[in-house]
PQR file with spaces between the fields and no chain letter, atoms N, CA, C, O and H, PARSE charges and radii, in Angstrom:
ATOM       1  N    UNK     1       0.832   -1.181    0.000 -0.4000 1.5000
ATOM       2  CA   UNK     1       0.000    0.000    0.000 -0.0000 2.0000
ATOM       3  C    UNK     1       0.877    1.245    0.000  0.5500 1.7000
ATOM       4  O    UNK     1       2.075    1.156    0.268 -0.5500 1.4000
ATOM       5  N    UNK     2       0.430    2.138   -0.229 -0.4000 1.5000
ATOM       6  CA   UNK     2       0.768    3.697   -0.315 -0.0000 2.0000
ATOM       7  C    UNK     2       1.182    4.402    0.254  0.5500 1.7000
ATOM       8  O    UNK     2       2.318    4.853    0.109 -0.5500 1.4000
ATOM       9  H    UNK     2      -0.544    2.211   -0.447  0.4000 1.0000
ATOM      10  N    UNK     3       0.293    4.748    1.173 -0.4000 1.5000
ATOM      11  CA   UNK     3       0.311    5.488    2.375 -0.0000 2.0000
ATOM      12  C    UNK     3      -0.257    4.617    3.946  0.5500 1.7000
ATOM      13  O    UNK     3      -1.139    3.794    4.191 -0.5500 1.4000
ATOM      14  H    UNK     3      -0.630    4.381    1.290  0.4000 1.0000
ATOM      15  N    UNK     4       0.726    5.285    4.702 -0.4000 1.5000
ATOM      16  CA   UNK     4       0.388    4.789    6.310 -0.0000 2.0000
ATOM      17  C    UNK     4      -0.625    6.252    7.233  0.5500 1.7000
ATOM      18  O    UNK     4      -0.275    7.400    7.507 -0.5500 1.4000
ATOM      19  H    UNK     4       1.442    5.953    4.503  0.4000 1.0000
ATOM      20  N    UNK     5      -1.724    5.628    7.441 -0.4000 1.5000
ATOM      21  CA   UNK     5      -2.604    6.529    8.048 -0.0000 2.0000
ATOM      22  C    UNK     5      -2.107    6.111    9.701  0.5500 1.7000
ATOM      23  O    UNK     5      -1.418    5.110    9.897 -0.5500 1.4000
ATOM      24  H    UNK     5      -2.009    4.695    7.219  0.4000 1.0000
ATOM      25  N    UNK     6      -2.489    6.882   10.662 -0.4000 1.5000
ATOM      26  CA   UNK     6      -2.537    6.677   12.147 -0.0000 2.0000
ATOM      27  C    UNK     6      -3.560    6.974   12.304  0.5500 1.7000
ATOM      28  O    UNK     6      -3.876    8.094   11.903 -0.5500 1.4000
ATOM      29  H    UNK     6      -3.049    7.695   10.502  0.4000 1.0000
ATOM      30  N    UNK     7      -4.577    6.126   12.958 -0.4000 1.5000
ATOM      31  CA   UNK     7      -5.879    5.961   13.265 -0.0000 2.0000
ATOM      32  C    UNK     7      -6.206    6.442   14.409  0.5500 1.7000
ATOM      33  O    UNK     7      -5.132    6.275   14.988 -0.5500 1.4000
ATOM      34  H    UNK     7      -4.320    5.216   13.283  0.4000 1.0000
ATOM      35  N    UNK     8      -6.969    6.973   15.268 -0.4000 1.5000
ATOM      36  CA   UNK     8      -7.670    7.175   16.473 -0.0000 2.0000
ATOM      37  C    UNK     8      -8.782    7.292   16.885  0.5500 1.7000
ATOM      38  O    UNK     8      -9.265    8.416   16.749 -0.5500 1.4000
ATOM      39  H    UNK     8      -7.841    7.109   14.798  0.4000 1.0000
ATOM      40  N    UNK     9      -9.468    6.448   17.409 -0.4000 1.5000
ATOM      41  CA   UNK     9     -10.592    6.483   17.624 -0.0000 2.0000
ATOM      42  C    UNK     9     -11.144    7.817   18.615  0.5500 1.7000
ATOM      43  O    UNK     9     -10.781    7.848   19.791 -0.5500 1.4000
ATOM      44  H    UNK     9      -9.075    5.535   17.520  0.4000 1.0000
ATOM      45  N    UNK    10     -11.943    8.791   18.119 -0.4000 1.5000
ATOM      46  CA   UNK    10     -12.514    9.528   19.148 -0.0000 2.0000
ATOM      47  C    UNK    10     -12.496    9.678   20.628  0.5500 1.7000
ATOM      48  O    UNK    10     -13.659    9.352   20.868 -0.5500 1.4000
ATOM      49  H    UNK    10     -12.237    8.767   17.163  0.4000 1.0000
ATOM      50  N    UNK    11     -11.981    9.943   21.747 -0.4000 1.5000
ATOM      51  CA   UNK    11     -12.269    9.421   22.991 -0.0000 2.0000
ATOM      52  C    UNK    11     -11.543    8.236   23.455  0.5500 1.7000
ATOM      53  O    UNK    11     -11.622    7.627   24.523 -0.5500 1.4000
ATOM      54  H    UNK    11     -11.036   10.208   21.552  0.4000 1.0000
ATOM      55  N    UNK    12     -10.967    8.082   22.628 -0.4000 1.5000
ATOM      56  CA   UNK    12      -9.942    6.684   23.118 -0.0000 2.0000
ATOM      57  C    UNK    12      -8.103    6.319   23.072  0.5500 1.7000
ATOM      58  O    UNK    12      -7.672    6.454   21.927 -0.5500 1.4000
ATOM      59  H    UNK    12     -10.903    8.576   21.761  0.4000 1.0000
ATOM      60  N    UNK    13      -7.521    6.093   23.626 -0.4000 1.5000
ATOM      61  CA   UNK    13      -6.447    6.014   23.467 -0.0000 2.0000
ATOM      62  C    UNK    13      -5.300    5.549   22.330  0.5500 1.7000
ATOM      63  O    UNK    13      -4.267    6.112   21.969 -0.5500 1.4000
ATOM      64  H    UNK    13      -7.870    5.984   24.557  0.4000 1.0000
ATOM      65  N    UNK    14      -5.986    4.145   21.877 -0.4000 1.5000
ATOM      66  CA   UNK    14      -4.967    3.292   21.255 -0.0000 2.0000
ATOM      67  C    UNK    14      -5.108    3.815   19.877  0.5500 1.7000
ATOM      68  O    UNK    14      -6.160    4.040   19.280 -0.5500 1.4000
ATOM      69  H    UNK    14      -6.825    3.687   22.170  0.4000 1.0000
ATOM      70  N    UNK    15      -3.208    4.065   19.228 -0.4000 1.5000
ATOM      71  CA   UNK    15      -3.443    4.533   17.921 -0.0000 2.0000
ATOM      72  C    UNK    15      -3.237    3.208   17.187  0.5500 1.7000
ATOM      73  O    UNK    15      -2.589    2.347   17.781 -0.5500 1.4000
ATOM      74  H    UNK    15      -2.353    3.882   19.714  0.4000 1.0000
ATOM      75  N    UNK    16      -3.685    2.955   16.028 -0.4000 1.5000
ATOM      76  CA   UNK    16      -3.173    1.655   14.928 -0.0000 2.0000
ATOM      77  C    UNK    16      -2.989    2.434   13.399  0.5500 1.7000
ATOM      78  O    UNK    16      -3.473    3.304   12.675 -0.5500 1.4000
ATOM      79  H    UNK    16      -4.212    3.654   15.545  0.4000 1.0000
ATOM      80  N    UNK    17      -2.169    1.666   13.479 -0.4000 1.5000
ATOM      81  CA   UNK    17      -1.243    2.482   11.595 -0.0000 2.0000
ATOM      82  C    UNK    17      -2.566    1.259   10.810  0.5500 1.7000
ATOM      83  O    UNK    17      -2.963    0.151   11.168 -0.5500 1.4000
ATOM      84  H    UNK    17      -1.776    0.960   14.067  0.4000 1.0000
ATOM      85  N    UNK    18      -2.901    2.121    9.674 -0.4000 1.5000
ATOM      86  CA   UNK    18      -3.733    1.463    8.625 -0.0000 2.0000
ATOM      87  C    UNK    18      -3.429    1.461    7.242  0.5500 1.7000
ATOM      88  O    UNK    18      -3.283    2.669    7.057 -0.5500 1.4000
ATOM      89  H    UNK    18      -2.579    3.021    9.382  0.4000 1.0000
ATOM      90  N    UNK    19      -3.256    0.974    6.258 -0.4000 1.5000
ATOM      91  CA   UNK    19      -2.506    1.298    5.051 -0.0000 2.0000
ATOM      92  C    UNK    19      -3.741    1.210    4.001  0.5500 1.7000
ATOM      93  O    UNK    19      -4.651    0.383    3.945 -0.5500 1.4000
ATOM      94  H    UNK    19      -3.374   -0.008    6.408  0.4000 1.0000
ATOM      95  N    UNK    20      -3.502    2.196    3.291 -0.4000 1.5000
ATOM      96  CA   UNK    20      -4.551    2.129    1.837 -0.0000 2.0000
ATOM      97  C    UNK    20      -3.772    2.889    0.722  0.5500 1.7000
ATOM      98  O    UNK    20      -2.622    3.289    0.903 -0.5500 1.4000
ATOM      99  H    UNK    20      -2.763    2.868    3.336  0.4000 1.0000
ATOM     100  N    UNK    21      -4.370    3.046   -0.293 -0.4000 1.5000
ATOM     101  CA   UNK    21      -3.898    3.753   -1.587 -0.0000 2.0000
ATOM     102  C    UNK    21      -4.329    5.533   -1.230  0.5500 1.7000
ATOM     103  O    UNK    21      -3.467    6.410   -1.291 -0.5500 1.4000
ATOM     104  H    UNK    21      -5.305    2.722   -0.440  0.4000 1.0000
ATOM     105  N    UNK    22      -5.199    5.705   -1.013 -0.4000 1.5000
ATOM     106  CA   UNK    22      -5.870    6.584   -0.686 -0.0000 2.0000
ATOM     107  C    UNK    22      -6.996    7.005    0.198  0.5500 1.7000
ATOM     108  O    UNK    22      -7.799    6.171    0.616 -0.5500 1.4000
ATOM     109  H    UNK    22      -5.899    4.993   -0.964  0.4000 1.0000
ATOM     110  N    UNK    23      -7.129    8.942    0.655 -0.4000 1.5000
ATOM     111  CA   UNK    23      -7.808    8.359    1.972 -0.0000 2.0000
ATOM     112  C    UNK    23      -9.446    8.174    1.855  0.5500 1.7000
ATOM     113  O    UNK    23     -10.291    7.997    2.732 -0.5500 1.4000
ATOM     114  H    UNK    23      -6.476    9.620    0.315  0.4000 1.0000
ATOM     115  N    UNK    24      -9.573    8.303    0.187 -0.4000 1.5000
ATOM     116  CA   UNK    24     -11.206    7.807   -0.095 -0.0000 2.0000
ATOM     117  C    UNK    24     -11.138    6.134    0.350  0.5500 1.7000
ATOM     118  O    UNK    24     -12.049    5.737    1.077 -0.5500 1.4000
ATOM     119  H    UNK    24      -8.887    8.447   -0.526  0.4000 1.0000
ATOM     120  N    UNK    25     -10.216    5.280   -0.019 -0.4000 1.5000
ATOM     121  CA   UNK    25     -10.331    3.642    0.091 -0.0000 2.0000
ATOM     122  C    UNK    25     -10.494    3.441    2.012  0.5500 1.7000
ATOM     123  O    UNK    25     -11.061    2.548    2.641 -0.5500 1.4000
ATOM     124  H    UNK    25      -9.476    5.602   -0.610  0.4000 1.0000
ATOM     125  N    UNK    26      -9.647    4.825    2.574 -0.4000 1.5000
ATOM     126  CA   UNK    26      -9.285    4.243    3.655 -0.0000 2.0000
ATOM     127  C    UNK    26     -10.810    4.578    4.537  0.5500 1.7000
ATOM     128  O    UNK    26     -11.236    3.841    5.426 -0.5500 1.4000
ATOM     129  H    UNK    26      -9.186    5.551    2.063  0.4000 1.0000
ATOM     130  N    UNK    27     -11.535    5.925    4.038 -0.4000 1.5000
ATOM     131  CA   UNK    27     -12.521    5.987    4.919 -0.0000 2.0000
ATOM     132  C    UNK    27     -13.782    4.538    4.100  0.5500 1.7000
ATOM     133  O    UNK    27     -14.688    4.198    4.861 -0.5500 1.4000
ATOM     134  H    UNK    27     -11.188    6.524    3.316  0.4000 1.0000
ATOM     135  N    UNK    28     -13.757    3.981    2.987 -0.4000 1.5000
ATOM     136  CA   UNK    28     -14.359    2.959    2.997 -0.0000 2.0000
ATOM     137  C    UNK    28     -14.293    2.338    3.780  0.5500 1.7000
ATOM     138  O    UNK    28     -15.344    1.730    3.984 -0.5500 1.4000
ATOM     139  H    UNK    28     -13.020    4.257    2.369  0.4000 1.0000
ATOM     140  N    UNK    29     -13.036    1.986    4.837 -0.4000 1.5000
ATOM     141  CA   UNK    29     -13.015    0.732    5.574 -0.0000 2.0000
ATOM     142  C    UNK    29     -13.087    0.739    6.964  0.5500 1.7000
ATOM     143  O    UNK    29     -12.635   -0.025    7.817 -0.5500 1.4000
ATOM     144  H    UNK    29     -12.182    2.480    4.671  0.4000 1.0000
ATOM     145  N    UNK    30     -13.847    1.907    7.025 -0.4000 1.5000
ATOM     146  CA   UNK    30     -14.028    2.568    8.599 -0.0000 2.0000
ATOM     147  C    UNK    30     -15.130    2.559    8.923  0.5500 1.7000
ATOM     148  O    UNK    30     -16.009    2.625    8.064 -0.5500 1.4000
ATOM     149  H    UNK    30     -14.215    2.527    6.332  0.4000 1.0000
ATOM     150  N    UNK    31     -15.486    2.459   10.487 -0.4000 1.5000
ATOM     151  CA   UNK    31     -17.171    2.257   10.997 -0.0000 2.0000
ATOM     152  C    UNK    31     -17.674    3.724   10.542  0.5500 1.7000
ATOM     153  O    UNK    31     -16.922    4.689   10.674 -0.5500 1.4000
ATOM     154  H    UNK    31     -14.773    2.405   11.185  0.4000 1.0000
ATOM     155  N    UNK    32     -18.956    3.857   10.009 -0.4000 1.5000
ATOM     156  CA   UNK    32     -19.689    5.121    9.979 -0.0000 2.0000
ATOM     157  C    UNK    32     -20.269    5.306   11.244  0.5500 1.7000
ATOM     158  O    UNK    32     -20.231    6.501   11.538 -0.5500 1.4000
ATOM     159  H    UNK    32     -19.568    3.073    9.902  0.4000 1.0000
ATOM     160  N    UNK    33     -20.588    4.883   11.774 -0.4000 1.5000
ATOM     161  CA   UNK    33     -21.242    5.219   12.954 -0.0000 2.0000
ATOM     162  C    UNK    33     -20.281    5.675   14.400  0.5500 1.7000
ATOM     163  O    UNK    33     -20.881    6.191   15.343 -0.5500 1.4000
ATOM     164  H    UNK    33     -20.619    3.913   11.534  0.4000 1.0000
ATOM     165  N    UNK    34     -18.652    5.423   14.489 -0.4000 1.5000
ATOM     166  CA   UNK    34     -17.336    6.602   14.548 -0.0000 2.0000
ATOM     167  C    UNK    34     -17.046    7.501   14.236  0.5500 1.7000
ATOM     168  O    UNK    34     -17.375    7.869   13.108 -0.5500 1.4000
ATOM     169  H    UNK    34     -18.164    5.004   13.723  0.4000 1.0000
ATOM     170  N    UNK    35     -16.436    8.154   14.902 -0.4000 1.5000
ATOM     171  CA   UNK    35     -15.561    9.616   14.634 -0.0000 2.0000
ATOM     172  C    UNK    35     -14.373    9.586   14.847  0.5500 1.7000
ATOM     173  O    UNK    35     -14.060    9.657   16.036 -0.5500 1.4000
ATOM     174  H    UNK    35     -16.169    7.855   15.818  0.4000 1.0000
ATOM     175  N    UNK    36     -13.193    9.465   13.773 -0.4000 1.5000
ATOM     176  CA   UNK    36     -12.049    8.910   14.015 -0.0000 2.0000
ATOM     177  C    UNK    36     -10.731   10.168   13.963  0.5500 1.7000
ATOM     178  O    UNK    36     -10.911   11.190   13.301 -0.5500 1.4000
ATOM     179  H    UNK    36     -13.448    9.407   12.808  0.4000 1.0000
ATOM     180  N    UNK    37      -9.769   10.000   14.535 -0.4000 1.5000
ATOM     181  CA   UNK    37      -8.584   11.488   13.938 -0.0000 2.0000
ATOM     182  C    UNK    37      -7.884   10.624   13.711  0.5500 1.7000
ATOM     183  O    UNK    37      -7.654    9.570   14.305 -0.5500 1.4000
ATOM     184  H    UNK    37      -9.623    9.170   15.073  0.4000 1.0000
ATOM     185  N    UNK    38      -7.215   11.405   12.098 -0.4000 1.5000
ATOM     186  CA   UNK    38      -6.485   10.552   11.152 -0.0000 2.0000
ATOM     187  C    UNK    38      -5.170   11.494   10.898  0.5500 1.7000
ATOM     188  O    UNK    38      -5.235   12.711   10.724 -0.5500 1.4000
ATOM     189  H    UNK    38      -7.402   12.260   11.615  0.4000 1.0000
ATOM     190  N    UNK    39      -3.755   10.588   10.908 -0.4000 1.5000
ATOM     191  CA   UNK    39      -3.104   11.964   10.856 -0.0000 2.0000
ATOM     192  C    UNK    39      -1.861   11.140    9.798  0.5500 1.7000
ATOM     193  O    UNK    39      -1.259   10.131   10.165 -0.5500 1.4000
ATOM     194  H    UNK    39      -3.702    9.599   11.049  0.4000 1.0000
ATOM     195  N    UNK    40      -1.619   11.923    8.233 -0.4000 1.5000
ATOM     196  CA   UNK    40      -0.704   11.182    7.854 -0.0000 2.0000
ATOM     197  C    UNK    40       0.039   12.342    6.454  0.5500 1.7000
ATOM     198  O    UNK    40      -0.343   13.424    6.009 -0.5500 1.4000
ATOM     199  H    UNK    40      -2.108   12.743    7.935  0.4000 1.0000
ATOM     200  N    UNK    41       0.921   11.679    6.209 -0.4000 1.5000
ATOM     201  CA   UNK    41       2.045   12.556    5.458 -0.0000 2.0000
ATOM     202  C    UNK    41       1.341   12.443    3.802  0.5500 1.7000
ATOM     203  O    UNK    41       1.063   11.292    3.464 -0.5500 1.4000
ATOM     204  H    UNK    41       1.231   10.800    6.571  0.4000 1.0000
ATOM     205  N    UNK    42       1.083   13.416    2.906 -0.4000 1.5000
ATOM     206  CA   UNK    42       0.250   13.234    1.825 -0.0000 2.0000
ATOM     207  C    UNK    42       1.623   13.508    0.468  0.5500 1.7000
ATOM     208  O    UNK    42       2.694   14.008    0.809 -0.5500 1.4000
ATOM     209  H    UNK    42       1.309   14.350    3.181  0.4000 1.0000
ATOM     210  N    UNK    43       1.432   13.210   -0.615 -0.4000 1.5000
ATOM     211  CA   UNK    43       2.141   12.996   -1.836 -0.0000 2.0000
ATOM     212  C    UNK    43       3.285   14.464   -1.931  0.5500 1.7000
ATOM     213  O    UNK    43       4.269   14.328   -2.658 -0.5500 1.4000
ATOM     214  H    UNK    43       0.561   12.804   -0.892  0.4000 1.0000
ATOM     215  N    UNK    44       3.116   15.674   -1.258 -0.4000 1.5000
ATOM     216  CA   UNK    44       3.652   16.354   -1.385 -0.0000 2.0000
ATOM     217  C    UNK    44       4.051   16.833    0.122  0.5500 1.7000
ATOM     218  O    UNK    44       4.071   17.970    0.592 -0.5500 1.4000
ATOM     219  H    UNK    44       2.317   15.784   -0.667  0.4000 1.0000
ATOM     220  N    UNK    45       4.285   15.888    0.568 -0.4000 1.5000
ATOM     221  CA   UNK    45       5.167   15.757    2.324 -0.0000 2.0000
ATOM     222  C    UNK    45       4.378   17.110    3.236  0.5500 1.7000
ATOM     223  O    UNK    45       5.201   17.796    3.841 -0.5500 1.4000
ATOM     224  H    UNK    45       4.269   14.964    0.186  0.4000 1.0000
ATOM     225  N    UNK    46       3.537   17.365    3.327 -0.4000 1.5000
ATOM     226  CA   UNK    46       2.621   17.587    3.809 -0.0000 2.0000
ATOM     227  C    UNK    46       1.782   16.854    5.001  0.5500 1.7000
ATOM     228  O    UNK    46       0.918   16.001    4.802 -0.5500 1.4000
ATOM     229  H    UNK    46       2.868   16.808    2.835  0.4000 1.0000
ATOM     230  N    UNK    47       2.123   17.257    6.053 -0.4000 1.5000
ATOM     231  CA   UNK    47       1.340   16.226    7.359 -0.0000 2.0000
ATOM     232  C    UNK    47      -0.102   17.216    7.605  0.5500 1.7000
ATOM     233  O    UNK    47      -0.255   18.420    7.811 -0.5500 1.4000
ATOM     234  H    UNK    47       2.825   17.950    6.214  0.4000 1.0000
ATOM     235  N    UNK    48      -1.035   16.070    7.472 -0.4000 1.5000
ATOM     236  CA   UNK    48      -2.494   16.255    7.272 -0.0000 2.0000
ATOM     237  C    UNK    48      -2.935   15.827    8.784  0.5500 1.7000
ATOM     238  O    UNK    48      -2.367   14.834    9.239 -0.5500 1.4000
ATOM     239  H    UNK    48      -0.911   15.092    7.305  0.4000 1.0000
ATOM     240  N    UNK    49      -4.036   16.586    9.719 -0.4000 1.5000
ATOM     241  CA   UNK    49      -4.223   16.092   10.046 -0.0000 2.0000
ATOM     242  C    UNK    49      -5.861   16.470   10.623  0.5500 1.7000
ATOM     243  O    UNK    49      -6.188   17.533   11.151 -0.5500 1.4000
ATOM     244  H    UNK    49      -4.497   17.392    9.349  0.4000 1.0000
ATOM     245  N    UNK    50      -6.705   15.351   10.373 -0.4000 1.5000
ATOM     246  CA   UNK    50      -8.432   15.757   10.558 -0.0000 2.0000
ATOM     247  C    UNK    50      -8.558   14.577   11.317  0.5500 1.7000
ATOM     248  O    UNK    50      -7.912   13.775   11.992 -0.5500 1.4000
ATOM     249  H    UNK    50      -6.440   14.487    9.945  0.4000 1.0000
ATOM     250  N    UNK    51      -9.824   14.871   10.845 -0.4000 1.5000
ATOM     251  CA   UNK    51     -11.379   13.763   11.588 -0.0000 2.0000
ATOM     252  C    UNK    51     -12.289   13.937   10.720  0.5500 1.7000
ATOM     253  O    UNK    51     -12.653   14.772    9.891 -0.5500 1.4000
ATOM     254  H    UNK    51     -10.348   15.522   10.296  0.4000 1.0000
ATOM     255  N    UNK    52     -12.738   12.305   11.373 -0.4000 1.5000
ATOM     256  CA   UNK    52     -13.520   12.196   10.043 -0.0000 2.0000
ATOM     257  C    UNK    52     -14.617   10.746   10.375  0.5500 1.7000
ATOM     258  O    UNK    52     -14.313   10.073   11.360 -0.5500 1.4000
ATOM     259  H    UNK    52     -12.442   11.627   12.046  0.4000 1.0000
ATOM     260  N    UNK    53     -15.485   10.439    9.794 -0.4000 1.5000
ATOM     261  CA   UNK    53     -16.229    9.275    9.752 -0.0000 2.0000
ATOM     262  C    UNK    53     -16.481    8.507    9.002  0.5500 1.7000
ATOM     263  O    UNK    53     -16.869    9.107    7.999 -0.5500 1.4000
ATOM     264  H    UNK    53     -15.732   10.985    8.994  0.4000 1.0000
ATOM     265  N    UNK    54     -16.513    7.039    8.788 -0.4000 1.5000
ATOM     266  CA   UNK    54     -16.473    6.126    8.278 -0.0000 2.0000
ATOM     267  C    UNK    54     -17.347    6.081    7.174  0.5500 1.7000
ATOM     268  O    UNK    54     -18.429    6.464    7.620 -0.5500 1.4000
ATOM     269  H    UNK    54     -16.198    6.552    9.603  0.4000 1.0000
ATOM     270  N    UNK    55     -17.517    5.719    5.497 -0.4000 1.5000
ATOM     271  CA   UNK    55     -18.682    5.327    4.544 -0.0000 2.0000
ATOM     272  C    UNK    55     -19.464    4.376    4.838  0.5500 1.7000
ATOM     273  O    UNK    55     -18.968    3.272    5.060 -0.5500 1.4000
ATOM     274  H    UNK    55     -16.639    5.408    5.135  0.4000 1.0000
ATOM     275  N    UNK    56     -20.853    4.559    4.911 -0.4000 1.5000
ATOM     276  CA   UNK    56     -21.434    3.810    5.377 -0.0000 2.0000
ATOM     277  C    UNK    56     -21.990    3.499    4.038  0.5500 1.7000
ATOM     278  O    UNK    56     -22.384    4.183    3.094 -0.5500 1.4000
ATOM     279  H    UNK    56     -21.256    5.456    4.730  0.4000 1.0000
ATOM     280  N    UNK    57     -21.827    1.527    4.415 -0.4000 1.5000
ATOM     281  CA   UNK    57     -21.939    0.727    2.917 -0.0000 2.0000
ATOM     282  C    UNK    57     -23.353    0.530    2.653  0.5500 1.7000
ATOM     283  O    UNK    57     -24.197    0.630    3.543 -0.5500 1.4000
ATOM     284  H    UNK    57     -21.507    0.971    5.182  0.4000 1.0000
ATOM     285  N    UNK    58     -23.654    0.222    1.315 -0.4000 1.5000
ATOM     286  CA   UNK    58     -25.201   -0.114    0.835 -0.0000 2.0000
ATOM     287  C    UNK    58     -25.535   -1.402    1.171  0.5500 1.7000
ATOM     288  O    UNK    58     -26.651   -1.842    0.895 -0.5500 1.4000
ATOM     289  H    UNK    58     -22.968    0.140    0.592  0.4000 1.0000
């Protein structure tokens, strides 16, 4: 994979590294019903860092 995201769940402690191509694939694979802070280095070395919530699937 691409890029290494650092995950955090809202309100909670433990971070976990997540890997995807991009961070449209990566919020596919996230609970929607969370609020997560995501913090990672983007194509032009740029450290990004939000929140955000999961796609919720059909």
């Amino acid at each position: 994979m691409r890029y290494t995201y650092k995950v955090r769940e809202i309100g909670k402690e433990e971070t976990k590294d997540m890997y995807a191509m991009s961070l449209k694939k990566l919020i596919g694979q996230l609970d929607h019903k969370k609020e997560y802070a995501v913090e990672y280095t983007n194509k032009h070395n740029n450290f990004i860092s939000t929140t955000l919530k999961g796609k919720e699937r059909k």
